[in-house]
mmCIF file of C-alpha atoms in Angstrom:
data_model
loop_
_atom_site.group_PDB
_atom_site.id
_atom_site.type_symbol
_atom_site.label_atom_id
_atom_site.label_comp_id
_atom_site.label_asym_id
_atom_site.label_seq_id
_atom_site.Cartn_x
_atom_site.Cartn_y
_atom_site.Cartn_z
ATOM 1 C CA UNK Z 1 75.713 106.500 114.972
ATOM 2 C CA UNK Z 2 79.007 106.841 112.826
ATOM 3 C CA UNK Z 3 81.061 103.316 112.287
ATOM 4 C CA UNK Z 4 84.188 104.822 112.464
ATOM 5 C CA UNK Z 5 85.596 105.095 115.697
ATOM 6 C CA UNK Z 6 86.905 108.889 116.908
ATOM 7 C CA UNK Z 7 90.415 107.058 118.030
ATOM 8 C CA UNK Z 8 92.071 104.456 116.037
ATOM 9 C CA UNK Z 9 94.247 101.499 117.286
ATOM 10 C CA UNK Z 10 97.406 103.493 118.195
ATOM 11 C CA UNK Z 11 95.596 106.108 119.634
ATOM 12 C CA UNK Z 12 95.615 109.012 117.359
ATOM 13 C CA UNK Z 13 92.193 110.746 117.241
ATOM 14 C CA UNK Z 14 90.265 111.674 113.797
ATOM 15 C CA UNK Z 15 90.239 115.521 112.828
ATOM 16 C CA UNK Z 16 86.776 116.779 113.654
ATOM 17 C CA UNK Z 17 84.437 116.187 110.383
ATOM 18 C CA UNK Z 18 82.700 119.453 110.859
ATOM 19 C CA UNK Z 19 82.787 121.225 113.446
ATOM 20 C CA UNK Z 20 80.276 124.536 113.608
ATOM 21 C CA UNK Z 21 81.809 127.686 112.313
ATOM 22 C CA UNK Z 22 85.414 126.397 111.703
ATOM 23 C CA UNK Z 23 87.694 127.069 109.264
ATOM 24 C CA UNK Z 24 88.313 124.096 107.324
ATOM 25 C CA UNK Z 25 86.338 121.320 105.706
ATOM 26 C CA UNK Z 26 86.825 117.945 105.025
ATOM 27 C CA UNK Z 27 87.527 115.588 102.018
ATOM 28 C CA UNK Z 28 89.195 112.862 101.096
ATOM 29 C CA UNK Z 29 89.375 109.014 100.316
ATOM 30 C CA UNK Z 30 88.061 106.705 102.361
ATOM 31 C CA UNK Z 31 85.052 109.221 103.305
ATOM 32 C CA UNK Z 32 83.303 110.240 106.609
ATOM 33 C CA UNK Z 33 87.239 110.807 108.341
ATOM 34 C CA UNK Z 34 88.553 107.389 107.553
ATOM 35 C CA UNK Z 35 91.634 108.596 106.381
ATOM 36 C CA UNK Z 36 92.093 111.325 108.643
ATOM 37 C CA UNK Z 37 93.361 109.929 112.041
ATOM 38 C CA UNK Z 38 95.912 112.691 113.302
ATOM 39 C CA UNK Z 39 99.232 112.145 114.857
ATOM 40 C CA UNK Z 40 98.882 114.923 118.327
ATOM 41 C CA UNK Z 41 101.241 117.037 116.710
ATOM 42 C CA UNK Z 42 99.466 117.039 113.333
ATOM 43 C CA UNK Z 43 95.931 117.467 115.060
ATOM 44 C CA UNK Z 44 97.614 120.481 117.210
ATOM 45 C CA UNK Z 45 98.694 122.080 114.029
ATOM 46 C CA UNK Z 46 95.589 121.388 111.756
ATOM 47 C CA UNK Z 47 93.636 123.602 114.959
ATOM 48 C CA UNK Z 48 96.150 126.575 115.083
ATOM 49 C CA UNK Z 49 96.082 126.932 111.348
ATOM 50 C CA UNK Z 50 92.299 126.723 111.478
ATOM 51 C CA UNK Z 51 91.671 128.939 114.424
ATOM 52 C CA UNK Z 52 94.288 131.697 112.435
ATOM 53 C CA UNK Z 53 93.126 131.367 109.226
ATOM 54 C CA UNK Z 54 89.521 131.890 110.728
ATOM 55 C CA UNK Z 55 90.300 135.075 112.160
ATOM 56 C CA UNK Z 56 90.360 136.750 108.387
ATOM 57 C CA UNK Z 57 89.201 134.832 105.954
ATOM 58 C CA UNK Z 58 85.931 133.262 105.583
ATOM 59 C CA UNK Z 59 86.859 130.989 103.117
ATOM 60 C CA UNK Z 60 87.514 127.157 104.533
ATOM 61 C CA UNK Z 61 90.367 125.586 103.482
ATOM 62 C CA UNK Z 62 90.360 121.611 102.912
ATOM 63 C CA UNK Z 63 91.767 118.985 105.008
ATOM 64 C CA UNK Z 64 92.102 115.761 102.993
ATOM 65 C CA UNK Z 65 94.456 112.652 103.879
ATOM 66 C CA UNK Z 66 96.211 112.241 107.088
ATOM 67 C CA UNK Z 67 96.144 108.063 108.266
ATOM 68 C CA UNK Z 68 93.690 105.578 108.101
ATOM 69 C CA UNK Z 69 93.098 103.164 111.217
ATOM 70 C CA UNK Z 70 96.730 101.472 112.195
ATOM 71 C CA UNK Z 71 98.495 103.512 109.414
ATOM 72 C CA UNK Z 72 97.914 100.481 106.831
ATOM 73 C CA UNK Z 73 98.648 100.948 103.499
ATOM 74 C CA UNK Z 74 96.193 102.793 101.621
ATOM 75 C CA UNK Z 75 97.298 104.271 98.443
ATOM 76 C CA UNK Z 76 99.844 106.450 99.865
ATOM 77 C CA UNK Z 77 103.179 105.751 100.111
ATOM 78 C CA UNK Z 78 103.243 107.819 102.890
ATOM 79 C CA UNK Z 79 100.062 109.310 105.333
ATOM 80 C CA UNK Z 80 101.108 105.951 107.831
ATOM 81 C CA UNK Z 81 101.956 108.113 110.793
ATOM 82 C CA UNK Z 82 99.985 110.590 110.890
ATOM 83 C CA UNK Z 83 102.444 113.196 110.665
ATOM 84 C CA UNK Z 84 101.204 113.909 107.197
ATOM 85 C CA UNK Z 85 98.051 115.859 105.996
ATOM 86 C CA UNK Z 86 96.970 117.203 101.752
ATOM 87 C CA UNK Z 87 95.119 120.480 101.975
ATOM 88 C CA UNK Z 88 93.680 122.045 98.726
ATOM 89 C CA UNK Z 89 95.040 125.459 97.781
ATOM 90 C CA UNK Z 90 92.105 128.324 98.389
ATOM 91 C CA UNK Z 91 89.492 128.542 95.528
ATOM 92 C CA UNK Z 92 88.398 132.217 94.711
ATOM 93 C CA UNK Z 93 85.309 131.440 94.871
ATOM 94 C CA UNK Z 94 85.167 129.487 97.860
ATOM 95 C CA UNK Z 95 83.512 126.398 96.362
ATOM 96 C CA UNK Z 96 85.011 123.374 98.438
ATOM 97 C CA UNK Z 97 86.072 121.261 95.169
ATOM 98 C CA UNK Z 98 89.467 120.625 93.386
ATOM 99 C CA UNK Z 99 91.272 123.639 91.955
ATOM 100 C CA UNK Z 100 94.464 123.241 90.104
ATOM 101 C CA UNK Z 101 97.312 125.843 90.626
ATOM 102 C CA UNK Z 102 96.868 127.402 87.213
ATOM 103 C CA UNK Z 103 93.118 127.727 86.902
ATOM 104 C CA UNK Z 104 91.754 130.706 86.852
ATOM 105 C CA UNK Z 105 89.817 129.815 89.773
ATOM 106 C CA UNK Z 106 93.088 129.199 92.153
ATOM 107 C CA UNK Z 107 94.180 131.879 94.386
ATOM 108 C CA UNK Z 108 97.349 132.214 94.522
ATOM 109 C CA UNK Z 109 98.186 135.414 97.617
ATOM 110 C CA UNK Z 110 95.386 132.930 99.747
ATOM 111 C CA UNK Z 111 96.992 129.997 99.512
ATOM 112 C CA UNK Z 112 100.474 131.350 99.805
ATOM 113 C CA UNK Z 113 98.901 132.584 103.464
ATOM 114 C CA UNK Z 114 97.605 129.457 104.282
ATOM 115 C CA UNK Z 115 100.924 127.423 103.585
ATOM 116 C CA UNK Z 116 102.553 130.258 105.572
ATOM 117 C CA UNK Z 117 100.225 129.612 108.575
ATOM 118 C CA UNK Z 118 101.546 125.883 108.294
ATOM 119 C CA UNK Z 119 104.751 126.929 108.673
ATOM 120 C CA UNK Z 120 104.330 130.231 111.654
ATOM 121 C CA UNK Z 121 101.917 127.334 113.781
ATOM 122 C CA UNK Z 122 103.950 124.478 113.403
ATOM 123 C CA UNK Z 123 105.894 123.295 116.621
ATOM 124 C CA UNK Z 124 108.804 121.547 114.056
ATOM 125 C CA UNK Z 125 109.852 122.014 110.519
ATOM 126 C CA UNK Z 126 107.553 121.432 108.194
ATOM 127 C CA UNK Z 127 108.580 119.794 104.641
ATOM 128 C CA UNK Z 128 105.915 121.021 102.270
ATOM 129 C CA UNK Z 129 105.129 119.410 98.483
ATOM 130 C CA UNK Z 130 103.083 121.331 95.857
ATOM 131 C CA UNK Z 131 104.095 122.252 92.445
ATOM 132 C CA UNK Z 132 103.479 126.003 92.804
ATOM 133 C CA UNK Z 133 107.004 127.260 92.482
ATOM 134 C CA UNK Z 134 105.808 130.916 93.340
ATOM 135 C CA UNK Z 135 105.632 130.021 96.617
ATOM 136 C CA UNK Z 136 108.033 130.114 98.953
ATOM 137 C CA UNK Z 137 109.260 127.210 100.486
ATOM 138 C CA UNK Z 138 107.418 124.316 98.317
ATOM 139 C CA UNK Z 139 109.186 121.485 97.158
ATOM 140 C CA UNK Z 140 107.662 119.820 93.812
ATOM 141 C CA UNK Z 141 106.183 116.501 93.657
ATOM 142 C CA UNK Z 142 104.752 114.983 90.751
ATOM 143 C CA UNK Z 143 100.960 114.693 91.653
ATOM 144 C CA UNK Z 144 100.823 117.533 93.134
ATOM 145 C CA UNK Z 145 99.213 120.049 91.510
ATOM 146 C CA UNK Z 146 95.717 120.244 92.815
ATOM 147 C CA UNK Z 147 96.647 120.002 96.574
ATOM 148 C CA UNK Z 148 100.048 120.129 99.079
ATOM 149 C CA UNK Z 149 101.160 117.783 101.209
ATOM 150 C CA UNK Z 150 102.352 118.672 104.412
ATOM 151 C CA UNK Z 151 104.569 116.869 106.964
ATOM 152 C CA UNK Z 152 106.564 116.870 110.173
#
C-alpha cells in the first residue's frame, strides 16, 4: 500500500499516477505523486486535456509538478496552490524523458497542440511559461526550456 495519501491536508486530491490507457504520464520530484496534489480546477483541466489529446495522438504527454502536501515550500517558488502544473513538450519519438525545445528530438506542431488544448479546456485564463517563442501565447522564463509551466 502507497504512503502517500490520495488527498492532502487542504483537500486537494493527487493526479492519478497511471491510470490504464490515458493520455499522460507522470514525473516529477518528490516521486510516486508527491508533488502532484491538484487544486479542482487544475485536476479538471489536467483530465480534459488528457481525454482530448487522447482522442488523436497516442503519444502521452508528461505531467510533472503541481503541490506537495499543504503547499510547503519545495523548491518552487511557486506550485503552493495547486493552480500550477510543468508538462514536457511532446518527444517525436514518444520516449517519456526530457526533451529540450531545440533538439532534434522535440516536436514542435505536437506540442504547440498540446499547449493549445491547455488553453481551449481551461475554465479561466491560463498564463503559460516556456521559452519556445514559436508558439503562440508563451511567455519566457529562464529555466524553462525543457518543460512549460502552466497556471490559473
Amino acid at each position: 500500500m502507497s504512503d502517500v495519501p490520495p488527498q492532502d491536508s487542504r483537500g486537494l486530491f493527487m493526479l492519478p499516477q497511471a491510470p490504464e490507457q490515458a493520455g499522460y504520464y507522470v514525473y516529477g520530484t518528490p516521486t510516486r505523486g508527491k508533488a502532484q496534489y491538484a487544486h479542482p480546477s487544475m485536476l479538471t483541466l489536467l483530465l480534459a486535456v488528457e481525454r482530448e489529446w487522447a482522442l488523436t495522438e497516442t503519444r502521452k504527454f508528461g505531467v510533472g509538478n503541481i503541490s506537495v502536501d499543504g503547499g510547503v515550500y519545495f523548491g518552487h517558488k511557486s506550485h503552493r496552490k495547486g493552480l500550477e502544473v510543468d508538462c514536457r513538450p511532446v518527444r517525436k519519438d514518444g520516449r517519456h524523458v526530457p526533451v529540450v525545445y531545440d533538439s532534434p528530438d522535440y516536436d514542435l506542431a505536437a506540442t504547440t497542440k498540446l499547449i493549445g488544448l491547455f488553453r481551449a479546456c481551461a475554465a479561466a485564463p491560463l498564463v503559460i511559461f516556456f521559452n519556445d517563442v514559436r508558439i503562440p501565447g508563451t511567455r519566457r522564463l529562464d529555466k524553462h526550456d525543457d518543460h512549460f509551466h502552466v497556471q490559473f
